[in-house]
Coordinates of N, CA and C and ligand atoms in Angstrom, one line a residue:
X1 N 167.8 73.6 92.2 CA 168.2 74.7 91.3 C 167.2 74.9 90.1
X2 N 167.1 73.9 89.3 CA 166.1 73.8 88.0 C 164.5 73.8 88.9
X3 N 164.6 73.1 89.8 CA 163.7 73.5 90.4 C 163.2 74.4 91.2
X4 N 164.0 74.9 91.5 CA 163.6 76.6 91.6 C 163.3 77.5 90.3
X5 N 164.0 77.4 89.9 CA 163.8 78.3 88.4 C 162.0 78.1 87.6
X6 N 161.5 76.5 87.4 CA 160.9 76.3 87.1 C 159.5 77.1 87.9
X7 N 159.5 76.9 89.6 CA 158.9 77.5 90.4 C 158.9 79.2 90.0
X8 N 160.0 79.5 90.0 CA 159.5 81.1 89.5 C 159.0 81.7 88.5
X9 N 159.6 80.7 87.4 CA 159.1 81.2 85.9 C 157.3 81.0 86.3
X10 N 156.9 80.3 87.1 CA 155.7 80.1 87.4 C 154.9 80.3 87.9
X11 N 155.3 81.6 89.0 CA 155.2 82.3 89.6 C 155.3 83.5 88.6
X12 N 156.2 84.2 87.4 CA 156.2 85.0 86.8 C 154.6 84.9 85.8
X13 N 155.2 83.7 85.3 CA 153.9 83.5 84.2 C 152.3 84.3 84.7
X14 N 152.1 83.5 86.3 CA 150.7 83.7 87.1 C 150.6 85.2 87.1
X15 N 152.1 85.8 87.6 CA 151.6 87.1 88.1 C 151.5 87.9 86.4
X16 N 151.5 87.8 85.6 CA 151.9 88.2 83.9 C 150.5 88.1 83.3
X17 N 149.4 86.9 83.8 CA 148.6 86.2 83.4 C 147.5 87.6 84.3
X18 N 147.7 87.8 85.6 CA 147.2 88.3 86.4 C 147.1 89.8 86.4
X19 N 148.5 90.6 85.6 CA 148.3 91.6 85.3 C 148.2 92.3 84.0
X20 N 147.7 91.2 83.3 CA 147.8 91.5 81.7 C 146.7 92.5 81.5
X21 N 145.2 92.7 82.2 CA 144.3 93.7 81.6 C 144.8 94.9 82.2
X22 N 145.5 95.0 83.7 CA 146.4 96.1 84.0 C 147.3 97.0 82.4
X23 N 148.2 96.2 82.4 CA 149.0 96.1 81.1 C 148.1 96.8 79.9
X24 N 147.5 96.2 79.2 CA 146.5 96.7 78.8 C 146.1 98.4 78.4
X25 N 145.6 98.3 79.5 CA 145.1 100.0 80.3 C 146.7 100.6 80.0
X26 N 147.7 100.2 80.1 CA 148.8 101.1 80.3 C 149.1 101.2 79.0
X27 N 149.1 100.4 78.4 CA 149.5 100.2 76.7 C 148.8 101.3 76.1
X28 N 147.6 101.5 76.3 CA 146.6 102.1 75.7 C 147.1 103.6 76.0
X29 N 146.9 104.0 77.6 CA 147.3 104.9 78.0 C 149.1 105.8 77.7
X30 N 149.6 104.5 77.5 CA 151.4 105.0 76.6 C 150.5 105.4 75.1
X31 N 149.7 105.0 74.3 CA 149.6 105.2 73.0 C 149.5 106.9 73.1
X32 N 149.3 107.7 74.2 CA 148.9 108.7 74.0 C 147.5 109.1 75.3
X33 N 147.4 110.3 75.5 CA 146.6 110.6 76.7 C 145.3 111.1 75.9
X34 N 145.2 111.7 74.8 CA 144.3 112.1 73.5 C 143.3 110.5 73.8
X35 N 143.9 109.6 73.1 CA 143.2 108.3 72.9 C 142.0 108.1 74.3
X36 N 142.9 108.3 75.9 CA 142.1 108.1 76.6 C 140.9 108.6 77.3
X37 N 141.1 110.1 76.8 CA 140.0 111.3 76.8 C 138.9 110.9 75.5
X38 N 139.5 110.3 73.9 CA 138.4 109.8 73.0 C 137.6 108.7 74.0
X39 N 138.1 108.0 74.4 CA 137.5 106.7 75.3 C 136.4 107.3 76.4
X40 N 136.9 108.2 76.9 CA 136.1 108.4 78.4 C 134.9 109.8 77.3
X41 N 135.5 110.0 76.7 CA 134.3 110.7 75.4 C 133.1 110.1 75.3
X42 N 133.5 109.0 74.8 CA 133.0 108.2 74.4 C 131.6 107.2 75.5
X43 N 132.6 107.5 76.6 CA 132.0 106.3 77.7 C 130.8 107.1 78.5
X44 N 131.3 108.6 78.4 CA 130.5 109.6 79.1 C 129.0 110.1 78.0
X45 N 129.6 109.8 77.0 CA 128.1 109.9 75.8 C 127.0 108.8 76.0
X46 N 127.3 107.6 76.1 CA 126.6 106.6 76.2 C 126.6 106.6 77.9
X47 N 125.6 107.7 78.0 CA 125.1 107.7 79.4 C 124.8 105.9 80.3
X48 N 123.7 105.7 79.8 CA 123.3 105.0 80.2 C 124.4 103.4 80.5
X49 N 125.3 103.7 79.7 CA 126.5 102.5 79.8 C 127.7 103.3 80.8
X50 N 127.2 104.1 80.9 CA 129.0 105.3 81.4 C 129.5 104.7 82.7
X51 N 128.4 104.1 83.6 CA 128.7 103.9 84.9 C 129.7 102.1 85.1
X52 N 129.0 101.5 84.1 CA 129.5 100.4 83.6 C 131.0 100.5 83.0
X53 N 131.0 101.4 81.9 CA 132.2 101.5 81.5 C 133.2 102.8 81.8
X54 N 132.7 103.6 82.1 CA 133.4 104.5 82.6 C 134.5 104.1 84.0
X55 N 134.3 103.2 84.5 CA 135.2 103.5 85.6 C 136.6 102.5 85.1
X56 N 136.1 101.5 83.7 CA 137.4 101.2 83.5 C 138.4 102.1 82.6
X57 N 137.8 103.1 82.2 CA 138.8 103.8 81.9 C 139.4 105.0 82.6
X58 N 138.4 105.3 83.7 CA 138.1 106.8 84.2 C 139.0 106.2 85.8
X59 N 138.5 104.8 86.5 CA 139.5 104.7 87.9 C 140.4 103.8 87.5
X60 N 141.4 103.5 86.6 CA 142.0 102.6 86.0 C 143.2 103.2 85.8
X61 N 142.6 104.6 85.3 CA 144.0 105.0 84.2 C 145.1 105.7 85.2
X62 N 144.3 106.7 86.4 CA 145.4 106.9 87.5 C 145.9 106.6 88.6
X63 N 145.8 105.5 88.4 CA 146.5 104.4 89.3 C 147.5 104.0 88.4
X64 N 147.4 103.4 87.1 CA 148.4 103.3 86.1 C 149.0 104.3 85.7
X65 N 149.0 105.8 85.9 CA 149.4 106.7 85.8 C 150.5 107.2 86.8
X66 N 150.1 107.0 87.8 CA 150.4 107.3 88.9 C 151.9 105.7 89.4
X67 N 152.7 105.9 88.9 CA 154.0 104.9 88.9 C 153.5 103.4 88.4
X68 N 152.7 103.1 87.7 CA 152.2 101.6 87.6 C 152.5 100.8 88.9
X69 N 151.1 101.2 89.3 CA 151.1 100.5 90.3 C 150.3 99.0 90.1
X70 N 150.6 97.9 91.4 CA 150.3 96.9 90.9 C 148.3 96.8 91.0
X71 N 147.9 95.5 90.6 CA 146.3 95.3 91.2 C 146.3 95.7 92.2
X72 N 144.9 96.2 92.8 CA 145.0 96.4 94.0 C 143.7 98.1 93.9
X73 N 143.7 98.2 95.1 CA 142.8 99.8 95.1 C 143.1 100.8 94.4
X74 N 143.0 101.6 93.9 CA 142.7 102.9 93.3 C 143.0 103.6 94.6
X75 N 144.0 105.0 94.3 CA 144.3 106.1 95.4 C 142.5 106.6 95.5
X76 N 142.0 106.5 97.3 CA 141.0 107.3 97.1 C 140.7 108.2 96.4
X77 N 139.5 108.6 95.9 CA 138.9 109.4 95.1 C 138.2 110.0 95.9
X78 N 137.3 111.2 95.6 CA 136.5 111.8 96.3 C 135.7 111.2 97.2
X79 N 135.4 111.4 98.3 CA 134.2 110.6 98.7 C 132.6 110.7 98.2
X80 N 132.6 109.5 98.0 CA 131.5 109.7 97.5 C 130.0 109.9 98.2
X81 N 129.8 109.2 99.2 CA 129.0 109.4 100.0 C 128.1 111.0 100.1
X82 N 126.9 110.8 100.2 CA 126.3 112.2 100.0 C 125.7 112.1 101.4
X83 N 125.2 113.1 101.8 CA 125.0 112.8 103.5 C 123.7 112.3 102.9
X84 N 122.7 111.6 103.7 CA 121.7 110.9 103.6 C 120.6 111.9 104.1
X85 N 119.2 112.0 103.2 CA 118.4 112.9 103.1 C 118.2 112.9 104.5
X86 N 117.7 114.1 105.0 CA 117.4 114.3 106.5 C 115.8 113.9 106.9
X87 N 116.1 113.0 107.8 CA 114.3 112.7 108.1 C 113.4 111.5 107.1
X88 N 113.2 112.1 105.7 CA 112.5 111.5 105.3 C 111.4 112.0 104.9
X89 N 110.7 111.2 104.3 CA 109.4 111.5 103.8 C 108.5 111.7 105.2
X90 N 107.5 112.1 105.6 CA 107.0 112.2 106.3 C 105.3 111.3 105.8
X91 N 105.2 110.1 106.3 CA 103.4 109.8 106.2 C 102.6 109.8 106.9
X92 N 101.5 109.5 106.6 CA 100.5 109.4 107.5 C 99.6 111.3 108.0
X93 N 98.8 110.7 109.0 CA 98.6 112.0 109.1 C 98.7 112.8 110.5
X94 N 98.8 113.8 110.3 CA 99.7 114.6 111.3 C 98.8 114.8 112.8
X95 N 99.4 114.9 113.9 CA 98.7 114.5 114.6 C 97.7 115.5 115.3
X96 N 96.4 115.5 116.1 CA 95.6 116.3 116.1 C 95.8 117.6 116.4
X97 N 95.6 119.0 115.8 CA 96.3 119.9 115.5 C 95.9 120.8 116.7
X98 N 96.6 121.2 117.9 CA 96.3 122.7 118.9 C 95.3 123.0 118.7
X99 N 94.5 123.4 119.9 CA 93.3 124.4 119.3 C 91.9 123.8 119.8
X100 N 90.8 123.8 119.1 CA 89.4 123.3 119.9 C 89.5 122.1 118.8
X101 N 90.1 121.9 117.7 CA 90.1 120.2 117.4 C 90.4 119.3 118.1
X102 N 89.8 117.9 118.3 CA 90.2 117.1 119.1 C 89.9 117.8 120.8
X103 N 89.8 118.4 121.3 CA 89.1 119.0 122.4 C 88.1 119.0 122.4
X104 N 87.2 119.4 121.8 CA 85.6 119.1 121.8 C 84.9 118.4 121.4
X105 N 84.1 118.2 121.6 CA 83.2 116.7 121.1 C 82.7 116.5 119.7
X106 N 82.4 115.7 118.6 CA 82.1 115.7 117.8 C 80.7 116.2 117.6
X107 N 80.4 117.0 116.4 CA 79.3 117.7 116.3 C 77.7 117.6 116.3
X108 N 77.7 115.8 116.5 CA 76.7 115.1 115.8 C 76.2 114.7 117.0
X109 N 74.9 114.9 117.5 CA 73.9 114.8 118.4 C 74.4 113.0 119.1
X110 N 74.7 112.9 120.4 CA 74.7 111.8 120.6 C 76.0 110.5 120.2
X111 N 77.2 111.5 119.4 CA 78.2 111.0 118.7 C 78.9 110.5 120.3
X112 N 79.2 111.7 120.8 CA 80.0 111.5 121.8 C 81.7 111.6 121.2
X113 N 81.8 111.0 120.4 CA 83.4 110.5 120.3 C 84.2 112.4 119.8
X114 N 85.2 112.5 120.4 CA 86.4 113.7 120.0 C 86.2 114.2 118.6
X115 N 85.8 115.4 118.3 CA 85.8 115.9 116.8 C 87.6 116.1 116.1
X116 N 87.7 115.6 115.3 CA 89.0 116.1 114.6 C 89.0 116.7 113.0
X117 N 88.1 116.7 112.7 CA 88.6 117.7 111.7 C 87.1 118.4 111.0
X118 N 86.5 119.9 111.5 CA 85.7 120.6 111.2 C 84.2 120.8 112.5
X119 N 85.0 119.7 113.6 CA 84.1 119.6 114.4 C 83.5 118.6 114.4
X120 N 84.0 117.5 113.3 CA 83.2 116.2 113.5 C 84.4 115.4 113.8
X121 N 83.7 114.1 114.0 CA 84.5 112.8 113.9 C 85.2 112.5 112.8
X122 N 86.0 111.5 113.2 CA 86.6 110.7 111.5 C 85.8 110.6 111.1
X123 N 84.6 109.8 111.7 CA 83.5 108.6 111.0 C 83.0 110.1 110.3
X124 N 82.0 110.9 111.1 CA 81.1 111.5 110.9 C 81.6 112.7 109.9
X125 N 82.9 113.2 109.6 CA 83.4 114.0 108.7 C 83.5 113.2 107.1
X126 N 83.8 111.7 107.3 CA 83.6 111.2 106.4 C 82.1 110.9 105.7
X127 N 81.9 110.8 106.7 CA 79.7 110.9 106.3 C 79.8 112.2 105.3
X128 N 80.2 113.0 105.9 CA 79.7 114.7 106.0 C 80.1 114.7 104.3
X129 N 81.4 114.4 104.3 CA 81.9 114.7 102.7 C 81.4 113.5 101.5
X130 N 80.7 112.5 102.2 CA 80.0 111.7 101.5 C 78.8 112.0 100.5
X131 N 78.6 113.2 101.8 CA 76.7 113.8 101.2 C 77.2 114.9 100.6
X132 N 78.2 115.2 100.7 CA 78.4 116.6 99.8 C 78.9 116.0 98.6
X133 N 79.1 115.4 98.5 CA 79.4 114.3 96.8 C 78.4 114.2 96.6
X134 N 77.7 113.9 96.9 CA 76.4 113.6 96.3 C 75.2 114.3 96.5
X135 N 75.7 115.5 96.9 CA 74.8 116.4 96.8 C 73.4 116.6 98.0
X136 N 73.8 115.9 99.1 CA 72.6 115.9 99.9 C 72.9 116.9 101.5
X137 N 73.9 117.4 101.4 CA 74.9 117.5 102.6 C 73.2 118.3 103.3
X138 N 73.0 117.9 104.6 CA 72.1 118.9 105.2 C 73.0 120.5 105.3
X139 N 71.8 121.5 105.8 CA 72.0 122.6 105.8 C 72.9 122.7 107.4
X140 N 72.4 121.6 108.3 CA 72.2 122.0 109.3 C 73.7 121.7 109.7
X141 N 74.6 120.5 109.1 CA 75.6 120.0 109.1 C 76.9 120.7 108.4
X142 N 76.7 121.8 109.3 CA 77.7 123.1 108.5 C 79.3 122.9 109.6
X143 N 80.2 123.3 108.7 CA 81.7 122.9 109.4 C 81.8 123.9 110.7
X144 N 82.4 123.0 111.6 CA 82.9 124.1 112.8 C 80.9 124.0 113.7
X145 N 80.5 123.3 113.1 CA 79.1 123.6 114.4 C 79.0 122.7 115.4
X146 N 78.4 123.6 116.2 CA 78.8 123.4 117.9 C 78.8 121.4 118.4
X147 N 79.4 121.2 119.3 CA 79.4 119.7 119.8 C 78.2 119.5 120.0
X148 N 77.6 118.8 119.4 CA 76.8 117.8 120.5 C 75.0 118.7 119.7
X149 N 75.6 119.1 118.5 CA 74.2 120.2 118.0 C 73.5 119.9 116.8
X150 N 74.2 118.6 116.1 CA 74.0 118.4 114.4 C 73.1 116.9 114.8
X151 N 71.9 116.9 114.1 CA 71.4 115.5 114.2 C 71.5 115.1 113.0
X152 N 71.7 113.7 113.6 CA 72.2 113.4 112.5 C 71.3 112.9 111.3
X153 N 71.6 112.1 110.4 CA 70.6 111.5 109.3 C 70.7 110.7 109.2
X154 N 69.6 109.2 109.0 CA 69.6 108.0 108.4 C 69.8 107.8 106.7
X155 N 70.7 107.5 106.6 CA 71.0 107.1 104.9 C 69.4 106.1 104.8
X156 N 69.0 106.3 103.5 CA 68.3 105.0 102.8 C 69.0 104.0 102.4
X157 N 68.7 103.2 102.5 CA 69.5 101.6 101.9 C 68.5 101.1 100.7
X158 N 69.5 100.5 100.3 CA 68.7 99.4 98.7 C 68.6 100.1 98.0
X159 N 67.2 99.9 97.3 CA 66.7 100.7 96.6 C 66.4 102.0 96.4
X160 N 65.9 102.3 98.1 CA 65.5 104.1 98.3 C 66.9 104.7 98.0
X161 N 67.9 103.8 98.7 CA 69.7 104.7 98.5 C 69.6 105.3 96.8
X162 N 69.3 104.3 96.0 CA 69.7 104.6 94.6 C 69.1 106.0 94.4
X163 N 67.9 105.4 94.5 CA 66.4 106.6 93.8 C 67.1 107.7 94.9
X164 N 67.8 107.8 95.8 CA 68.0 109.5 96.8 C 69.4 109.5 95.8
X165 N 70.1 108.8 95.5 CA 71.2 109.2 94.8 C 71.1 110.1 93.4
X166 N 70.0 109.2 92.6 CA 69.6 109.7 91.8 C 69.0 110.8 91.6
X167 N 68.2 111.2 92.5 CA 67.2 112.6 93.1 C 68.3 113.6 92.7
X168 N 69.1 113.2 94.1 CA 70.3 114.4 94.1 C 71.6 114.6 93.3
X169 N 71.7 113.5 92.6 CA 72.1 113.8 91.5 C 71.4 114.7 90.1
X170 N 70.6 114.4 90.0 CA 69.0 115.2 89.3 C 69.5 116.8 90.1
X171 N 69.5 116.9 90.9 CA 69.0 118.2 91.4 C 70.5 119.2 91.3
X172 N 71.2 118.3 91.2 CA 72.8 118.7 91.4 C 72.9 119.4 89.7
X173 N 72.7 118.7 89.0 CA 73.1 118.7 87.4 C 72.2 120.1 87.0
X174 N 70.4 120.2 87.6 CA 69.8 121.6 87.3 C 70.2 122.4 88.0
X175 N 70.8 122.3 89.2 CA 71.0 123.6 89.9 C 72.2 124.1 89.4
Ligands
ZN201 ZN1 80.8 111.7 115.3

């Protein structure tokens, strides 16, 4: 008998102990519904904290509204779920485009390898825009010219590289 009694008051205490920040929220919420709109005012100003504290006032209060109900889930709320972007980002680069790109041979005398972008190769498109940075681009090495028709050029190395850099940089700046 006493021992039962003891067991329940102990069982009361736990569940009392367990629903006190419940309690709480409801105390607050009996002071008046004004107070809990100042609160969520409040919670929604301080953006940067709102997500943190907003939901203890914001998913808290209608469930304790709603008959005090015990711990436990919140009546769903909207879903939240946003459909997930379609696809994606797209990288890289796109693949060789219809047409006489990649169909014909690259432009450069003896290249042999597929032209993909202006009639040259990777390699040799990258040459191409090399020398036009720096001002050397041949005349002959014009976009879209025929496969197999552009000869090509030997770069200088070392030292001649610099002095041709510098040339055509020189020549770039008067012209
Ligand atoms: Zn090539």
């Amino acid at each position: 008998m006493s021992v039962d009694k003891a067991f329940r008051d102990m069982i009361r205490n736990e569940i009392d102990a367990q629903l006190k920040p419940l309690r709480d929220v409801v105390s607050r919420l009996e002071a008046g519904t004004a107070d809990l709109d100042a609160l969520r005012n409040v919670a929604e100003r301080l953006a940067p904290l709102a997500e943190v504290v907003g939901p203890l006032f914001g998913a808290n209060a209608p469930a304790a509204k709603a008959g005090r109900r015990g711990p436990g889930r919140p009546p769903a709320r909207a879903a939240v779920s946003a459909p997930p972007a379609a696809g994606g980002k797209r990288r890289g680069r796109k693949p060789a485009a219809s047409g006489t790109e990649g169909s014909r041979a690259c432009a450069i005398i003896g290249c042999g390898k597929p032209s993909r972008t202006k009639g040259y190769c990777a390699a040799h498109y990258q040459k191409l825009r090399m020398l036009e940075k720096t001002n050397r681009r041949p005349s002959a090495w014009r976009d879209y010219a025929e496969p197999d028709s552009v000869e090509d050029i030997k770069l200088p190395r070392g030292r001649a590289a610099s002095k041709a850099l510098a040339a055509a940089a020189q020549a770039g700046n008067a012209g």
